[in-house]
Structure formats: C-alpha cells, structure tokens
Short mmCIF file of C-alpha atoms in Angstrom, two decimals:
data_model
loop_
_atom_site.label_atom_id
_atom_site.label_comp_id
_atom_site.label_asym_id
_atom_site.label_seq_id
_atom_site.Cartn_x
_atom_site.Cartn_y
_atom_site.Cartn_z
CA UNK A 1 -20.81 -17.86 -23.22
CA UNK A 2 -22.70 -18.62 -26.42
CA UNK A 3 -26.01 -17.75 -24.75
CA UNK A 4 -24.63 -14.36 -23.92
CA UNK A 5 -23.54 -13.85 -27.49
CA UNK A 6 -27.03 -14.68 -28.78
CA UNK A 7 -28.53 -12.16 -26.41
CA UNK A 8 -26.02 -9.57 -27.44
CA UNK A 9 -26.79 -10.20 -31.09
CA UNK A 10 -30.44 -9.53 -30.48
CA UNK A 11 -29.72 -6.46 -28.42
CA UNK A 12 -27.40 -5.05 -31.02
CA UNK A 13 -29.99 -5.40 -33.76
CA UNK A 14 -32.64 -3.75 -31.64
CA UNK A 15 -30.64 -0.82 -30.44
CA UNK A 16 -28.47 -0.02 -33.45
CA UNK A 17 -30.07 3.31 -33.90
CA UNK A 18 -27.34 5.88 -34.08
CA UNK A 19 -24.48 4.10 -35.79
CA UNK A 20 -24.10 1.99 -38.89
CA UNK A 21 -22.07 -0.79 -37.38
CA UNK A 22 -22.42 -1.78 -33.80
CA UNK A 23 -21.06 -4.89 -32.30
CA UNK A 24 -20.93 -5.94 -28.71
CA UNK A 25 -18.05 -8.06 -27.71
CA UNK A 26 -19.22 -10.25 -24.87
CA UNK A 27 -21.88 -7.72 -24.07
CA UNK A 28 -23.74 -9.01 -21.10
CA UNK A 29 -27.30 -7.97 -20.52
CA UNK A 30 -30.13 -10.07 -19.18
CA UNK A 31 -32.82 -7.85 -20.53
CA UNK A 32 -34.15 -4.35 -20.33
CA UNK A 33 -34.28 -3.05 -16.83
CA UNK A 34 -37.62 -1.52 -15.98
CA UNK A 35 -37.64 1.57 -13.87
CA UNK A 36 -41.30 1.54 -13.02
CA UNK A 37 -42.56 1.86 -9.51
CA UNK A 38 -39.37 2.68 -7.70
CA UNK A 39 -40.03 3.52 -4.07
CA UNK A 40 -36.69 5.13 -3.34
CA UNK A 41 -34.42 7.29 -5.41
CA UNK A 42 -32.80 5.35 -8.26
CA UNK A 43 -29.29 6.19 -7.13
CA UNK A 44 -29.99 5.17 -3.55
CA UNK A 45 -27.44 2.36 -3.54
CA UNK A 46 -24.76 4.69 -4.86
CA UNK A 47 -25.52 7.41 -2.33
CA UNK A 48 -25.91 4.96 0.53
CA UNK A 49 -22.66 3.21 -0.31
CA UNK A 50 -20.54 6.34 -0.51
CA UNK A 51 -22.08 7.89 2.59
CA UNK A 52 -21.55 4.64 4.48
CA UNK A 53 -17.93 4.49 3.34
CA UNK A 54 -17.26 8.09 4.38
CA UNK A 55 -18.92 7.53 7.75
CA UNK A 56 -16.84 4.41 8.31
CA UNK A 57 -13.54 6.14 7.54
CA UNK A 58 -14.40 9.16 9.69
CA UNK A 59 -15.48 6.86 12.50
CA UNK A 60 -12.20 5.01 12.25
CA UNK A 61 -10.31 8.31 12.42
CA UNK A 62 -12.21 9.43 15.51
CA UNK A 63 -11.65 6.09 17.20
CA UNK A 64 -7.93 6.42 16.55
CA UNK A 65 -7.78 9.98 17.89
CA UNK A 66 -9.83 9.01 20.93
CA UNK A 67 -7.39 6.21 21.58
CA UNK A 68 -4.67 8.82 21.82
CA UNK A 69 -6.46 10.61 24.65
CA UNK A 70 -7.73 7.73 26.75
CA UNK A 71 -6.73 4.17 27.46
CA UNK A 72 -4.42 2.39 29.90
CA UNK A 73 -0.71 2.77 29.47
CA UNK A 74 1.21 -0.02 27.86
CA UNK A 75 2.46 -2.72 30.24
CA UNK A 76 6.12 -2.45 30.96
CA UNK A 77 7.85 -5.70 30.15
CA UNK A 78 11.42 -6.72 29.58
CA UNK A 79 11.33 -5.83 25.93
CA UNK A 80 9.84 -2.41 26.34
CA UNK A 81 13.23 -0.73 26.24
CA UNK A 82 14.03 -2.37 22.93
CA UNK A 83 10.60 -1.53 21.61
CA UNK A 84 11.31 2.05 22.55
CA UNK A 85 14.08 2.28 19.96
CA UNK A 86 11.82 1.05 17.25
CA UNK A 87 8.88 3.08 18.44
CA UNK A 88 10.97 6.19 18.05
CA UNK A 89 11.73 5.55 14.45
CA UNK A 90 8.32 4.06 13.79
CA UNK A 91 6.53 7.09 15.20
CA UNK A 92 8.82 9.42 13.35
CA UNK A 93 8.13 7.52 10.18
CA UNK A 94 4.44 7.80 10.91
CA UNK A 95 4.58 11.53 11.08
CA UNK A 96 7.75 13.00 12.53
CA UNK A 97 6.20 13.87 15.81
CA UNK A 98 9.18 13.98 18.15
CA UNK A 99 11.27 17.02 18.80
CA UNK A 100 14.68 15.81 19.94
CA UNK A 101 15.40 18.76 22.17
CA UNK A 102 12.01 18.61 23.86
CA UNK A 103 12.41 14.90 24.37
CA UNK A 104 15.83 15.39 25.88
CA UNK A 105 14.78 18.15 28.19
CA UNK A 106 12.04 16.04 29.68
CA UNK A 107 13.95 12.85 29.93
CA UNK A 108 16.35 12.72 32.79
CA UNK A 109 17.83 9.48 31.66
CA UNK A 110 21.09 10.04 29.86
CA UNK A 111 20.99 6.63 28.28
CA UNK A 112 17.73 7.25 26.53
CA UNK A 113 18.91 10.69 25.46
CA UNK A 114 21.78 9.34 23.49
CA UNK A 115 19.71 6.51 22.12
CA UNK A 116 16.95 8.79 20.95
CA UNK A 117 19.61 11.05 19.62
CA UNK A 118 20.86 8.31 17.40
CA UNK A 119 17.69 6.75 16.27
CA UNK A 120 15.35 9.59 15.52
CA UNK A 121 15.77 10.21 11.83
CA UNK A 122 15.15 13.93 11.83
CA UNK A 123 17.75 14.96 9.33
CA UNK A 124 16.49 18.45 8.89
CA UNK A 125 16.41 19.40 12.54
CA UNK A 126 19.67 19.76 14.38
CA UNK A 127 23.35 19.55 13.60
CA UNK A 128 23.86 16.98 16.29
CA UNK A 129 21.22 14.83 14.67
CA UNK A 130 23.05 15.24 11.37
CA UNK A 131 26.30 14.29 13.01
CA UNK A 132 24.74 11.15 14.28
CA UNK A 133 23.30 10.31 10.87
CA UNK A 134 26.64 10.76 9.25
CA UNK A 135 28.22 8.18 11.46
CA UNK A 136 28.10 4.65 10.27
CA UNK A 137 25.71 2.17 11.72
CA UNK A 138 28.58 0.53 13.52
CA UNK A 139 29.46 3.78 15.24
CA UNK A 140 25.93 4.32 16.42
CA UNK A 141 25.85 0.84 17.88
CA UNK A 142 29.08 1.59 19.64
CA UNK A 143 27.56 4.79 20.97
CA UNK A 144 24.71 2.67 22.18
CA UNK A 145 27.15 0.45 23.96
CA UNK A 146 28.90 3.46 25.47
CA UNK A 147 25.66 4.94 26.65
CA UNK A 148 24.59 1.70 28.18
CA UNK A 149 27.92 1.32 29.94
CA UNK A 150 27.76 4.85 31.26
CA UNK A 151 24.35 4.34 32.71
CA UNK A 152 25.41 1.12 34.37
CA UNK A 153 23.18 -1.52 32.87
CA UNK A 154 23.68 -5.16 33.76
CA UNK A 155 25.77 -7.28 31.47
CA UNK A 156 23.09 -9.61 30.15
CA UNK A 157 20.92 -6.74 29.09
CA UNK A 158 23.92 -5.23 27.39
CA UNK A 159 24.46 -8.42 25.44
CA UNK A 160 20.82 -8.51 24.48
CA UNK A 161 20.88 -4.94 23.32
CA UNK A 162 24.03 -5.50 21.32
CA UNK A 163 22.06 -7.72 19.01
CA UNK A 164 19.73 -4.82 18.48
CA UNK A 165 19.05 -3.95 14.90
CA UNK A 166 17.59 -0.81 13.57
CA UNK A 167 14.36 -1.42 11.69
CA UNK A 168 14.08 -0.56 8.09
CA UNK A 169 12.55 2.88 8.24
CA UNK A 170 15.39 4.44 10.17
CA UNK A 171 17.75 6.47 8.05
CA UNK A 172 20.96 4.53 8.52
CA UNK A 173 23.13 2.39 6.38
CA UNK A 174 21.30 -0.84 5.71
CA UNK A 175 24.25 -2.91 4.62
CA UNK A 176 25.79 -3.06 8.03
CA UNK A 177 22.87 -4.99 9.38
CA UNK A 178 23.22 -7.88 7.05
CA UNK A 179 25.18 -9.80 9.63
CA UNK A 180 24.80 -9.75 13.35
CA UNK A 181 28.56 -10.11 13.81
CA UNK A 182 29.06 -6.52 12.83
CA UNK A 183 27.40 -5.35 15.99
CA UNK A 184 30.24 -6.52 18.17
CA UNK A 185 32.31 -3.52 19.02
CA UNK A 186 36.06 -3.36 18.74
CA UNK A 187 38.37 -1.31 20.95
CA UNK A 188 39.80 0.99 18.25
CA UNK A 189 36.37 2.03 17.10
CA UNK A 190 35.30 2.58 20.68
CA UNK A 191 38.22 4.95 21.19
CA UNK A 192 37.49 6.81 17.98
CA UNK A 193 33.87 7.43 18.72
CA UNK A 194 34.38 8.25 22.37
CA UNK A 195 34.83 11.98 21.79
CA UNK A 196 31.79 11.99 19.53
CA UNK A 197 29.57 10.38 22.10
CA UNK A 198 30.95 12.57 24.85
CA UNK A 199 30.35 15.64 22.74
CA UNK A 200 26.87 14.49 22.04
CA UNK A 201 26.25 13.96 25.73
CA UNK A 202 27.53 17.43 26.44
CA UNK A 203 25.37 18.96 23.74
CA UNK A 204 22.31 17.42 25.18
CA UNK A 205 22.75 18.94 28.62
CA UNK B 1 -15.07 -11.71 -15.58
CA UNK B 2 -15.11 -10.79 -19.25
CA UNK B 3 -18.70 -9.73 -19.13
CA UNK B 4 -18.02 -7.69 -16.07
CA UNK B 5 -15.00 -5.95 -17.43
CA UNK B 6 -15.98 -5.48 -21.04
CA UNK B 7 -19.60 -4.61 -20.58
CA UNK B 8 -18.98 -0.94 -21.12
CA UNK B 9 -17.22 -1.27 -24.44
CA UNK B 10 -20.28 -0.80 -26.54
CA UNK B 11 -21.51 2.26 -24.73
CA UNK B 12 -19.74 4.53 -27.13
CA UNK B 13 -21.75 3.02 -29.96
CA UNK B 14 -25.22 2.29 -28.61
CA UNK B 15 -27.68 4.07 -26.40
CA UNK B 16 -29.57 2.36 -23.68
CA UNK B 17 -32.93 3.73 -24.53
CA UNK B 18 -34.75 1.73 -21.90
CA UNK B 19 -32.71 2.80 -18.90
CA UNK B 20 -33.01 5.92 -16.80
CA UNK B 21 -29.51 5.50 -15.47
CA UNK B 22 -27.22 6.25 -18.39
CA UNK B 23 -23.76 4.84 -18.16
CA UNK B 24 -21.27 7.43 -17.06
CA UNK B 25 -18.67 7.54 -19.77
CA UNK B 26 -15.25 8.92 -19.02
CA UNK B 27 -13.10 10.05 -21.93
CA UNK B 28 -10.36 7.63 -22.76
CA UNK B 29 -7.74 10.34 -22.44
CA UNK B 30 -8.30 10.40 -18.70
CA UNK B 31 -7.77 6.66 -18.46
CA UNK B 32 -4.66 6.87 -20.59
CA UNK B 33 -3.18 9.73 -18.56
CA UNK B 34 -3.80 8.11 -15.21
CA UNK B 35 -2.51 4.73 -16.37
CA UNK B 36 0.67 6.17 -17.88
CA UNK B 37 1.36 8.21 -14.74
CA UNK B 38 0.83 5.08 -12.65
CA UNK B 39 3.21 3.03 -14.79
CA UNK B 40 5.92 5.71 -14.69
CA UNK B 41 5.71 6.25 -10.94
CA UNK B 42 5.94 2.58 -10.12
CA UNK B 43 8.72 2.11 -12.63
CA UNK B 44 10.68 4.84 -10.85
CA UNK B 45 10.21 3.04 -7.54
CA UNK B 46 11.43 -0.23 -9.07
CA UNK B 47 14.46 1.42 -10.68
CA UNK B 48 15.39 3.22 -7.46
CA UNK B 49 15.37 -0.03 -5.52
CA UNK B 50 17.23 -2.12 -8.08
CA UNK B 51 19.89 0.47 -8.76
CA UNK B 52 20.81 1.05 -5.11
CA UNK B 53 22.54 -1.70 -3.23
CA UNK B 54 21.62 -0.22 0.13
CA UNK B 55 17.94 -0.47 -0.67
CA UNK B 56 18.02 -4.22 -1.23
CA UNK B 57 16.34 -5.10 2.04
CA UNK B 58 13.18 -7.13 2.62
CA UNK B 59 11.00 -4.11 3.30
CA UNK B 60 11.90 -2.55 -0.03
CA UNK B 61 11.30 -5.82 -1.83
CA UNK B 62 7.78 -5.84 -0.46
CA UNK B 63 7.29 -2.27 -1.62
CA UNK B 64 8.59 -3.36 -5.04
CA UNK B 65 6.03 -6.13 -5.10
CA UNK B 66 3.32 -3.55 -4.50
CA UNK B 67 4.79 -1.36 -7.24
CA UNK B 68 4.78 -4.29 -9.68
CA UNK B 69 1.14 -5.09 -9.01
CA UNK B 70 0.16 -1.43 -9.43
CA UNK B 71 2.13 -1.29 -12.66
CA UNK B 72 0.37 -4.42 -13.94
CA UNK B 73 -2.98 -2.83 -13.18
CA UNK B 74 -2.11 0.32 -15.11
CA UNK B 75 -0.68 -1.75 -17.98
CA UNK B 76 -3.91 -3.70 -18.13
CA UNK B 77 -5.85 -0.48 -18.57
CA UNK B 78 -3.54 0.77 -21.30
CA UNK B 79 -3.72 -2.53 -23.20
CA UNK B 80 -7.46 -2.70 -22.89
CA UNK B 81 -7.91 0.85 -24.15
CA UNK B 82 -5.64 0.11 -27.11
CA UNK B 83 -7.68 -2.98 -27.93
CA UNK B 84 -10.94 -1.03 -27.69
CA UNK B 85 -9.61 1.68 -29.98
CA UNK B 86 -8.43 -0.93 -32.49
CA UNK B 87 -11.81 -2.61 -32.41
CA UNK B 88 -13.70 0.65 -32.80
CA UNK B 89 -11.55 1.49 -35.78
CA UNK B 90 -12.34 -1.88 -37.28
CA UNK B 91 -8.89 -3.41 -37.31
CA UNK B 92 -9.92 -6.33 -35.15
CA UNK B 93 -12.71 -8.80 -35.79
CA UNK B 94 -15.38 -9.01 -33.13
CA UNK B 95 -15.37 -12.34 -31.37
CA UNK B 96 -12.43 -13.64 -33.31
CA UNK B 97 -10.21 -16.20 -31.68
CA UNK B 98 -7.32 -13.75 -31.35
CA UNK B 99 -9.55 -11.20 -29.68
CA UNK B 100 -10.96 -13.78 -27.30
CA UNK B 101 -7.53 -14.96 -26.30
CA UNK B 102 -6.24 -11.42 -25.96
CA UNK B 103 -9.19 -10.53 -23.79
CA UNK B 104 -8.64 -13.59 -21.62
CA UNK B 105 -5.00 -12.70 -21.12
CA UNK B 106 -5.83 -9.10 -20.31
CA UNK B 107 -8.49 -10.08 -17.81
CA UNK B 108 -6.18 -12.47 -16.04
CA UNK B 109 -3.65 -9.62 -15.91
CA UNK B 110 -6.24 -7.53 -14.13
CA UNK B 111 -7.09 -10.20 -11.58
CA UNK B 112 -3.38 -10.85 -11.09
CA UNK B 113 -2.76 -7.17 -10.36
CA UNK B 114 -5.69 -7.07 -7.96
CA UNK B 115 -4.60 -10.11 -6.01
CA UNK B 116 -0.97 -8.96 -6.11
CA UNK B 117 -2.01 -5.63 -4.61
CA UNK B 118 -4.00 -7.31 -1.87
CA UNK B 119 -1.20 -9.68 -0.87
CA UNK B 120 1.53 -7.05 -1.13
CA UNK B 121 -0.33 -4.74 1.22
CA UNK B 122 -0.86 -7.59 3.68
CA UNK B 123 2.78 -8.56 3.55
CA UNK B 124 3.93 -4.96 4.07
CA UNK B 125 1.70 -4.70 7.14
CA UNK B 126 2.98 -8.03 8.48
CA UNK B 127 6.59 -6.96 7.94
CA UNK B 128 6.02 -3.71 9.84
CA UNK B 129 4.32 -5.68 12.60
CA UNK B 130 7.28 -8.04 12.94
CA UNK B 131 9.61 -5.04 12.98
CA UNK B 132 7.79 -3.60 15.95
CA UNK B 133 6.86 -6.58 18.02
CA UNK B 134 9.65 -9.04 17.30
CA UNK B 135 12.36 -6.48 16.95
CA UNK B 136 15.31 -8.41 18.28
CA UNK B 137 14.59 -11.40 16.11
CA UNK B 138 13.59 -9.43 13.04
CA UNK B 139 16.69 -10.23 11.02
CA UNK B 140 16.42 -13.91 11.80
CA UNK B 141 12.72 -14.04 11.00
CA UNK B 142 12.73 -11.91 7.86
CA UNK B 143 15.78 -13.03 5.92
CA UNK B 144 16.35 -12.27 2.26
CA UNK B 145 15.85 -15.90 1.35
CA UNK B 146 12.50 -16.07 3.12
CA UNK B 147 11.48 -12.80 1.49
CA UNK B 148 12.18 -14.19 -1.97
CA UNK B 149 10.38 -17.43 -1.15
CA UNK B 150 7.32 -15.61 0.21
CA UNK B 151 7.12 -13.29 -2.79
CA UNK B 152 7.52 -16.21 -5.22
CA UNK B 153 4.76 -18.16 -3.48
CA UNK B 154 2.47 -15.13 -3.44
CA UNK B 155 2.94 -14.31 -7.11
CA UNK B 156 2.61 -17.95 -8.21
CA UNK B 157 -0.59 -18.23 -6.22
CA UNK B 158 -1.91 -14.99 -7.67
CA UNK B 159 -1.10 -16.07 -11.23
CA UNK B 160 -2.78 -19.44 -10.77
CA UNK B 161 -5.80 -17.89 -9.09
CA UNK B 162 -6.06 -15.22 -11.77
CA UNK B 163 -6.09 -17.75 -14.58
CA UNK B 164 -8.58 -19.94 -12.72
CA UNK B 165 -10.87 -17.03 -11.98
CA UNK B 166 -10.91 -15.90 -15.58
CA UNK B 167 -11.69 -19.40 -16.80
CA UNK B 168 -14.49 -19.87 -14.29
CA UNK B 169 -15.58 -16.27 -14.15
CA UNK B 170 -19.27 -16.90 -14.60
CA UNK B 171 -19.58 -19.21 -11.62
CA UNK B 172 -20.87 -17.79 -8.37
CA UNK B 173 -18.26 -19.39 -6.05
CA UNK B 174 -15.52 -17.62 -8.02
CA UNK B 175 -17.15 -14.28 -7.45
CA UNK B 176 -17.73 -14.99 -3.77
CA UNK B 177 -14.09 -16.00 -3.30
CA UNK B 178 -12.94 -12.91 -5.15
CA UNK B 179 -15.07 -10.49 -3.21
CA UNK B 180 -14.42 -12.08 0.17
CA UNK B 181 -10.67 -11.54 -0.19
CA UNK B 182 -11.16 -7.80 0.08
CA UNK B 183 -12.87 -7.62 3.51
CA UNK B 184 -10.67 -10.39 4.88
CA UNK B 185 -7.53 -8.51 4.00
CA UNK B 186 -8.97 -5.25 5.21
CA UNK B 187 -9.70 -6.74 8.63
CA UNK B 188 -6.21 -8.30 8.77
CA UNK B 189 -4.45 -5.04 7.92
CA UNK B 190 -6.70 -3.06 10.26
CA UNK B 191 -5.87 -5.33 13.21
CA UNK B 192 -2.14 -5.18 12.57
CA UNK B 193 -1.97 -1.43 12.16
CA UNK B 194 -4.24 -0.67 15.11
CA UNK B 195 -2.11 -2.86 17.36
CA UNK B 196 1.03 -1.09 16.15
CA UNK B 197 -0.64 2.25 16.61
CA UNK B 198 -1.64 1.40 20.18
CA UNK B 199 1.94 0.59 21.03
CA UNK B 200 3.20 3.78 19.41
CA UNK B 201 0.62 5.78 21.31
CA UNK B 202 1.54 4.32 24.67
CA UNK B 203 5.20 4.84 23.89
CA UNK B 204 4.84 8.52 23.08
CA UNK B 205 2.71 8.98 26.15
CA UNK B 206 5.65 7.83 28.22
CA UNK B 207 8.29 10.07 26.78
CA UNK B 208 6.43 13.19 25.78
CA UNK B 209 3.08 14.76 26.21
CA UNK B 210 2.84 16.11 22.70
CA UNK B 211 -0.63 15.35 21.41
CA UNK B 212 0.41 16.28 17.91
CA UNK B 213 2.46 13.13 17.69
CA UNK B 214 -0.46 10.84 18.09
CA UNK B 215 -2.67 12.97 15.92
CA UNK B 216 -0.21 12.63 13.05
CA UNK B 217 -0.08 8.88 13.59
CA UNK B 218 -3.86 8.69 13.48
CA UNK B 219 -3.94 10.78 10.31
CA UNK B 220 -1.33 8.57 8.62
CA UNK B 221 -3.16 5.40 9.55
CA UNK B 222 -6.45 6.81 8.34
CA UNK B 223 -4.89 7.81 5.04
CA UNK B 224 -3.34 4.37 4.54
CA UNK B 225 -6.54 2.50 5.22
CA UNK B 226 -8.88 5.10 3.78
CA UNK B 227 -7.16 5.18 0.38
CA UNK B 228 -7.32 1.41 0.19
CA UNK B 229 -10.99 1.29 1.12
CA UNK B 230 -12.08 4.14 -1.16
CA UNK B 231 -10.25 2.76 -4.17
CA UNK B 232 -11.17 -0.91 -3.94
CA UNK B 233 -14.58 -1.12 -2.28
CA UNK B 234 -16.61 0.39 -5.16
CA UNK B 235 -15.31 -2.14 -7.65
CA UNK B 236 -15.82 -5.07 -5.26
CA UNK B 237 -19.40 -3.98 -4.71
CA UNK B 238 -19.87 -3.73 -8.47
CA UNK B 239 -18.77 -7.35 -8.89
CA UNK B 240 -21.16 -8.45 -6.14
CA UNK B 241 -24.12 -6.61 -7.59
CA UNK B 242 -23.32 -7.87 -11.09
CA UNK B 243 -23.52 -11.44 -9.88
CA UNK B 244 -26.47 -11.28 -7.56
CA UNK B 245 -28.86 -8.61 -8.85
CA UNK B 246 -28.13 -7.64 -12.45
CA UNK B 247 -31.71 -6.79 -13.36
CA UNK B 248 -32.60 -4.83 -10.27
CA UNK B 249 -32.98 -1.12 -11.15
CA UNK B 250 -31.09 0.06 -8.08
CA UNK B 251 -28.21 -2.28 -8.86
CA UNK B 252 -28.31 -1.20 -12.50
CA UNK B 253 -27.94 2.42 -11.46
CA UNK B 254 -24.94 1.56 -9.34
CA UNK B 255 -23.41 -0.45 -12.17
CA UNK B 256 -23.78 2.47 -14.53
CA UNK B 257 -20.86 4.06 -12.67
CA UNK B 258 -18.53 1.24 -13.67
CA UNK B 259 -16.01 3.48 -15.38
CA UNK B 260 -15.71 5.70 -12.33
CA UNK B 261 -15.03 2.65 -10.18
CA UNK B 262 -12.41 1.45 -12.62
CA UNK B 263 -10.76 4.84 -12.55
CA UNK B 264 -10.56 4.71 -8.78
CA UNK B 265 -8.49 1.55 -9.05
CA UNK B 266 -6.15 3.34 -11.43
CA UNK B 267 -5.91 6.21 -8.95
CA UNK B 268 -4.94 3.72 -6.28
CA UNK B 269 -1.98 2.68 -8.42
CA UNK B 270 -0.98 6.36 -8.68
CA UNK B 271 -1.41 7.15 -4.96
CA UNK B 272 0.23 3.99 -3.53
CA UNK B 273 3.86 5.04 -4.25
CA UNK B 274 3.30 8.26 -2.32
CA UNK B 275 1.94 6.61 0.79
CA UNK B 276 4.21 3.56 0.85
CA UNK B 277 7.38 3.97 -1.16
CA UNK B 278 8.13 7.68 -0.88
CA UNK B 279 7.46 7.76 2.88
CA UNK B 280 10.85 6.14 3.31
CA UNK B 281 13.69 8.70 3.46
CA UNK B 282 16.20 6.34 1.87
CA UNK B 283 14.03 5.79 -1.15
CA UNK B 284 13.45 9.53 -1.49
CA UNK B 285 17.19 10.12 -1.40
CA UNK B 286 17.80 7.41 -3.98
CA UNK B 287 15.12 8.96 -6.15
CA UNK B 288 16.68 12.44 -5.88
CA UNK B 289 20.06 10.98 -6.73
CA UNK B 290 18.60 9.41 -9.84
CA UNK B 291 17.02 12.69 -10.92
CA UNK B 292 20.17 14.74 -10.30
CA UNK B 293 22.41 12.22 -11.99
CA UNK B 294 20.23 12.22 -15.07
CA UNK B 295 20.53 16.02 -15.25
CA UNK B 296 24.22 15.77 -16.00
CA UNK B 297 23.67 13.58 -19.04
#
C-alpha cells in the first residue's frame, strides 16, 4: 500500500496542472500508458465485450424460443399430475399465458377443469375465477377433493393429492399452508362448498 | 479493492494528459438519484413483507434478502459519494486513519452487497426449482426454520468473505475467487431456470397449443438472466483487467468506463424489485394497500 502511495505522490506532483490542491487517495497507477502502435481500435475490448454480451443474450433467447417449437414431450410419470398444478401457476406467473375458458374448452377432463379453475391466478379475467380466489385455501382444497371424487380417482392418489400445497406464487392465502393438517377436509365444509363447486362445474360446460 | 474502487476519485481534479482514453465521468447527481431510488424501492419491498403476516413465507424472505443486498449496494454508493464530496471540500484529511478505516468499511459493504446479491439470486432460483420439482415435499423441505438458517449462513459467509477480500484485496487469488463466483452462479441459475422452463413448455404443450404462452416464458427468462448479465459482467471484467493487464492500452480504455460500469450495478438494484418482488401478485396487493392506507393519513 505504501508503494502505491509513493507512486501517487509522484503522479500528483507531475500532473497538478489545473488545480491548486490535488491529492489522490489510494490512487493506483503503474505508470503512463503509451498508446503508440496500436493495431486495432483502442476501444476494441469495449466494443467486443458489449457485442459479445448482446449476441449471447440474443442467442439464449432464440434457443429458448426454439425449445418451445421443437423437442420431445415431457415423460409422463406418477407426479406429472401434481406438477400440472404447479406448472399452471408457474406458467401464469411467468407471463399469464393461459386463458381459462380456452383451456376448459379443449380439455375434456372435468377434474382438470376444476383444478385449473382454482389454481390459475387470473384475477382480472372471469367472475368464476374471482369466485374461486375469494374462497379460502381450505375451500379450494375441498373443491379439489370433490373434483377428484367426482372423476373417480383411486384412494391412494387422493390421499397423495390431499397433501398437495399450492406453491408460493399462486394468489391464495398463505397462512393456511403452514400446517399440513389443515388440508384434511371436514364434512360441514364439504357440504358448504358443494354448491360452489357444482356451480363452477356447470359454468365451465 | 480500494485501488479498484477509488481510482476514479481524482479524475475531477487531474487530467490524464498521457492517455487517449479519457475517463468517462458521470455527474454525481446521477449516482445520487439512482442510489436513492434503489434504496427507496427496496425499502418498500422490505416494509411490505414485514408488515403483512400473510407474506411471511420462505419465498418472500428470499426476496427480502435480495432487497437487502440491493439496498446495501445503493447505500454504499451514497456513502462513498458523500465521502468524496467531503474530501473535495477539504473537510477530511487525505490518507488519515479515519478516512482509511471509513474506506475499508465502505469497500467491505460493497463486496458484501455483491456477494449477497449473488447468493440471494441463487437461493431464489433454487427455491423456485424445489417448488416445481419437489412440489409435494416443498413444505417439509423449505421450512421457516431452514430458511432462517440458510439466510443466516449466507449472510455470515458474505460478511466474512467481504472483510477478508478487502483486507487481501491486492492479492491475485482474491481477485480470481471474486470473479469466478459470477460465472459459476450464472451457470447454476441458467441450468435451474432452463430445466424449469423445459417442464413448463412441455406442460403447456399438453394442455393448449397457444404459442404465446411459451414465448412469454422465454421473454421472462431472458429478461431475468439478461438483466443480471448486463449489470454485473462489465464490472467483473473490469476487476479482471485491473488485476491482469493494468498497463495495456486496450485494457486501459476499457477501464476508463469504470463509472458507467458502476452505474450499471446501481441500475441492477433499481430493476431487481420489478423483476423479482413485484412479479408476485400478493406483494403488489400489499404494496397497494400500503399506498392507499397512507393516503388517509
């Protein structure tokens, strides 16, 4: 550090041309840089760096968009149905791509209709989406259970799905997911939300 | 690190008459404005999370960690500018013990903010990854206790590393460690997000044939990674060139843009809340509630 200060002292005495008092605090300079005999443009590193950076980002963007058009479909495993719930909210968080009514019209499966209905956080779109958002998290899990029952899923898958938790970017009440016990449905709540889920099923047809 | 960070202080006073690449000097008002905006934005994010009970979830704690590191970076800039102004006005002695200590503390604040940013972004990506791929076990993997432990470990490590790096800033291994963190983390985040994106793409292919969906996902991913790369890479390259080729004319011309590179890091602190914190609808609602409640006062 002291060597640097000596150098800076010398430099300050040499170059104190346009001010009375100049001091360099920890001014680091090895010596004057000579610009003689440059083969390339002096800003070549700057230009090369920024152009390379821009090319890299654009290349990354094109790779990502190409991935959307080509590529093998994802392997269907046991957890793909659970991943679907999260994918919905994850994709909608990424950029709100899904239209609930278009999704419902293409999907013949009533179970996935109601599930997508609950877990797409498109507040500004439809009243039925708003109705679902206004229900508590417990209600939406009960709707999930209802939908699963109505579509006739086996019991072990039902139990697995009952432990399902909404990930953090979905617009539902977070507090309810502090404990897994809350996901167990109770008969009175089932009865209360039955008309809601039936109405929602009817709306989607 | 002092010589790297403070090498532009004297530019206002002296002219490099033997260099064809004059240092690009940005007015201090720009630095002040950007830093203050960065501090305010990240403070709003912190307040919104701490005031709302329903936002006290692990994912928001990670976003808070990112907000804290961005705020520290902006605070560093404000403090450094204040010190420079005080020195230029003559209130502080050059190379006094107080100034040396103050500079050391400020530099370690900068390195702390840098490392905190890097680790916060990695942890946010890892949390999103666990949300997607280990969905059923998410709440048993990412508990509040583990979140607090992970954040404590990260910030303790960053503080220790920051102090160590400032003490040993003129050694080459320090610089190599510092600059290698950036590409390592970039590769880590890139792998996580691309894997998540592939799953999202295959999912939307199954349920709908809307190409717009995937295009928006690609745009969001590119923005996330592009902002990070554009804001941090110039400064990392500056540190590398400063260590390995300080007297090369090409390197000197790149290093003359030091203030622009520093400003890009400040801009990163300003942009990060918009691409991480305010993408979440709950946080936006909490923020609107705060604004509307304050209107009635």
